[in-house]
């Protein structure tokens, strides 16, 4: 049974360091990917108050909106479209300091200013994308990249 998160104040590094074991404990023993994605979104939102945090899940040749926290968002994104579709196509994480400067960025909300997108793997297959948006410019760095990549490893079972 889930317990309340222990929300730590401190540097971003310290906050991730405190949060990651809690996320691991939260998803441990639960095999349903959607349930685990939902709790990952809630945990990230509660700790960091990101503007939007959510998963897009690969379905055929599109990404389809999955569990998220934040304002309503676009439901389908094609391969190579927007930041999420680019990360899926390249199978690589992308940091976007200013979304207006990213060619083809899909604006789900005009309040979103910067973004980080992380592929989610199951074995060698990209099964989705973690997308985190901020309402501030240049809000993501390599600390976020490393720690969010560590967090999505919980979905990689092989
Ligand atoms: N901005 C994303 C679309 C998803 S929303 O930000 C929630 C993109 O360009 O792929």
CSV table of C-alpha atoms and ligand atoms in Angstrom, one decimal:
chain,number,residue,atom,x,y,z
A,1,UNK,CA,0.0,0.0,0.0
A,2,UNK,CA,1.3,3.4,-0.9
A,3,UNK,CA,2.3,5.8,1.8
A,4,UNK,CA,2.7,9.6,1.6
A,5,UNK,CA,5.9,10.7,-0.1
A,6,UNK,CA,8.5,12.2,2.1
A,7,UNK,CA,9.0,15.6,0.3
A,8,UNK,CA,12.5,16.9,0.8
A,9,UNK,CA,13.5,20.6,0.4
A,10,UNK,CA,17.1,21.1,-0.8
A,11,UNK,CA,19.1,21.2,-3.9
A,12,UNK,CA,17.6,19.6,-7.0
A,13,UNK,CA,20.2,16.8,-6.7
A,14,UNK,CA,19.2,16.1,-3.1
A,15,UNK,CA,15.5,16.1,-4.0
A,16,UNK,CA,16.1,13.5,-6.8
A,17,UNK,CA,18.3,11.5,-4.4
A,18,UNK,CA,15.5,11.4,-1.8
A,19,UNK,CA,12.7,10.8,-4.4
A,20,UNK,CA,14.2,8.0,-6.5
A,21,UNK,CA,14.2,5.3,-3.8
A,22,UNK,CA,10.7,6.3,-2.9
A,23,UNK,CA,9.6,5.8,-6.5
A,24,UNK,CA,11.3,2.5,-6.6
A,25,UNK,CA,9.5,1.4,-3.5
A,26,UNK,CA,6.2,2.7,-4.9
A,27,UNK,CA,6.4,0.6,-8.1
A,28,UNK,CA,8.0,-2.4,-6.5
A,29,UNK,CA,5.7,-5.4,-6.7
A,30,UNK,CA,3.2,-3.7,-9.1
A,31,UNK,CA,3.5,-5.1,-12.6
A,32,UNK,CA,0.9,-2.8,-14.3
A,33,UNK,CA,2.8,-0.3,-16.3
A,34,UNK,CA,0.0,2.3,-16.4
A,35,UNK,CA,-0.4,2.2,-12.6
A,36,UNK,CA,3.3,2.7,-12.2
A,37,UNK,CA,3.5,5.5,-14.8
A,38,UNK,CA,0.6,7.2,-13.0
A,39,UNK,CA,2.4,7.1,-9.6
A,40,UNK,CA,5.7,8.3,-11.2
A,41,UNK,CA,3.8,11.4,-12.6
A,42,UNK,CA,2.2,12.1,-9.2
A,43,UNK,CA,5.5,11.7,-7.3
A,44,UNK,CA,7.4,14.0,-9.7
A,45,UNK,CA,4.6,16.6,-9.6
A,46,UNK,CA,4.4,16.5,-5.9
A,47,UNK,CA,8.2,16.9,-5.4
A,48,UNK,CA,9.0,19.4,-8.1
A,49,UNK,CA,5.7,21.1,-8.9
A,50,UNK,CA,6.4,20.8,-12.6
A,51,UNK,CA,3.9,22.5,-14.8
A,52,UNK,CA,3.1,19.3,-16.7
A,53,UNK,CA,4.5,15.8,-16.3
A,54,UNK,CA,3.3,12.8,-18.2
A,55,UNK,CA,3.9,9.8,-20.4
A,56,UNK,CA,3.1,9.3,-24.1
A,57,UNK,CA,2.9,5.6,-25.0
A,58,UNK,CA,3.9,4.1,-28.3
A,59,UNK,CA,0.9,2.7,-30.2
A,60,UNK,CA,1.7,1.7,-33.8
A,61,UNK,CA,3.1,4.8,-35.6
A,62,UNK,CA,1.9,7.3,-33.0
A,63,UNK,CA,2.5,8.3,-29.4
A,64,UNK,CA,-0.8,8.3,-27.4
A,65,UNK,CA,-1.3,10.3,-24.2
A,66,UNK,CA,-0.9,8.2,-21.1
A,67,UNK,CA,-0.9,9.0,-17.4
A,68,UNK,CA,-0.1,12.6,-16.6
A,69,UNK,CA,-0.4,15.4,-14.1
A,70,UNK,CA,-1.2,18.9,-15.2
A,71,UNK,CA,-3.4,20.7,-17.7
A,72,UNK,CA,-5.1,18.8,-20.5
A,73,UNK,CA,-2.8,17.8,-23.4
A,74,UNK,CA,-2.8,16.7,-27.0
A,75,UNK,CA,-3.6,13.0,-27.3
A,76,UNK,CA,-1.7,11.8,-30.3
A,77,UNK,CA,1.8,12.7,-31.7
A,78,UNK,CA,3.3,11.2,-34.8
A,79,UNK,CA,6.8,9.8,-35.2
A,80,UNK,CA,9.2,12.7,-35.6
A,81,UNK,CA,6.6,15.3,-34.6
A,82,UNK,CA,7.3,17.8,-31.9
A,83,UNK,CA,9.8,17.3,-29.1
A,84,UNK,CA,8.3,13.9,-28.1
A,85,UNK,CA,8.1,12.5,-31.6
A,86,UNK,CA,11.7,13.7,-32.2
A,87,UNK,CA,12.9,11.9,-29.0
A,88,UNK,CA,11.1,8.8,-30.1
A,89,UNK,CA,12.5,8.9,-33.6
A,90,UNK,CA,16.1,9.6,-32.4
A,91,UNK,CA,15.6,7.3,-29.4
A,92,UNK,CA,17.4,9.9,-27.3
A,93,UNK,CA,16.5,12.3,-24.5
A,94,UNK,CA,16.1,16.0,-25.5
A,95,UNK,CA,16.3,19.1,-23.4
A,96,UNK,CA,14.6,22.2,-24.9
A,97,UNK,CA,15.5,25.4,-23.0
A,98,UNK,CA,13.0,27.5,-25.0
A,99,UNK,CA,10.2,25.6,-26.7
A,100,UNK,CA,9.5,28.5,-29.1
A,101,UNK,CA,13.0,28.0,-30.6
A,102,UNK,CA,12.4,24.2,-31.2
A,103,UNK,CA,11.3,23.7,-34.8
A,104,UNK,CA,8.0,21.8,-34.9
A,105,UNK,CA,7.3,22.0,-31.1
A,106,UNK,CA,3.7,21.1,-30.3
A,107,UNK,CA,2.3,23.7,-28.0
A,108,UNK,CA,-0.3,21.9,-25.8
A,109,UNK,CA,-0.3,25.0,-23.5
A,110,UNK,CA,1.0,28.5,-24.2
A,111,UNK,CA,2.3,28.6,-20.6
A,112,UNK,CA,4.9,25.9,-21.3
A,113,UNK,CA,8.3,27.5,-21.8
A,114,UNK,CA,10.9,24.7,-21.5
A,115,UNK,CA,10.7,21.0,-21.7
A,116,UNK,CA,12.7,17.7,-21.2
A,117,UNK,CA,11.8,14.5,-22.9
A,118,UNK,CA,13.1,11.0,-22.0
A,119,UNK,CA,12.5,7.7,-23.9
A,120,UNK,CA,11.1,4.8,-21.9
A,121,UNK,CA,12.6,1.4,-22.7
A,122,UNK,CA,11.4,-2.1,-22.3
A,123,UNK,CA,14.5,-4.2,-23.3
A,124,UNK,CA,15.7,-2.7,-26.6
A,125,UNK,CA,12.3,-1.3,-27.5
A,126,UNK,CA,11.2,2.3,-26.9
A,127,UNK,CA,7.7,1.9,-25.4
A,128,UNK,CA,7.0,5.5,-24.6
A,129,UNK,CA,8.2,8.9,-23.7
A,130,UNK,CA,8.3,10.8,-20.4
A,131,UNK,CA,7.6,14.5,-21.0
A,132,UNK,CA,8.1,17.2,-18.4
A,133,UNK,CA,7.2,20.8,-19.1
A,134,UNK,CA,8.0,23.9,-17.1
A,135,UNK,CA,6.4,27.3,-17.2
A,136,UNK,CA,9.9,28.9,-16.9
A,137,UNK,CA,12.5,29.1,-19.6
A,138,UNK,CA,15.7,27.0,-19.3
A,139,UNK,CA,14.4,25.0,-16.4
A,140,UNK,CA,16.0,21.6,-17.1
A,141,UNK,CA,19.7,20.6,-17.1
A,142,UNK,CA,21.8,17.5,-17.1
A,143,UNK,CA,20.8,16.8,-13.4
A,144,UNK,CA,17.2,16.4,-14.6
A,145,UNK,CA,18.3,14.4,-17.6
A,146,UNK,CA,20.4,11.9,-15.6
A,147,UNK,CA,17.8,11.5,-12.8
A,148,UNK,CA,14.8,11.2,-15.0
A,149,UNK,CA,16.6,8.6,-17.2
A,150,UNK,CA,17.3,6.7,-13.9
A,151,UNK,CA,13.6,7.0,-13.0
A,152,UNK,CA,12.3,5.6,-16.3
A,153,UNK,CA,14.7,2.6,-15.9
A,154,UNK,CA,12.0,1.1,-13.5
A,155,UNK,CA,10.0,0.3,-16.7
A,156,UNK,CA,12.9,-1.6,-18.3
A,157,UNK,CA,12.6,-5.1,-17.0
A,158,UNK,CA,15.3,-6.8,-19.0
B,1,LIG,N1,5.4,19.8,-26.4
B,1,LIG,C1,5.3,18.4,-26.7
B,1,LIG,C2,3.9,17.9,-26.8
B,1,LIG,C3,3.3,17.4,-25.5
B,1,LIG,S1,3.0,18.5,-24.4
B,1,LIG,O1,4.0,19.4,-24.1
B,1,LIG,C4,2.2,17.9,-23.0
B,1,LIG,C5,6.0,18.2,-28.0
B,1,LIG,O2,6.4,19.1,-28.7
B,1,LIG,O3,6.2,17.0,-28.4
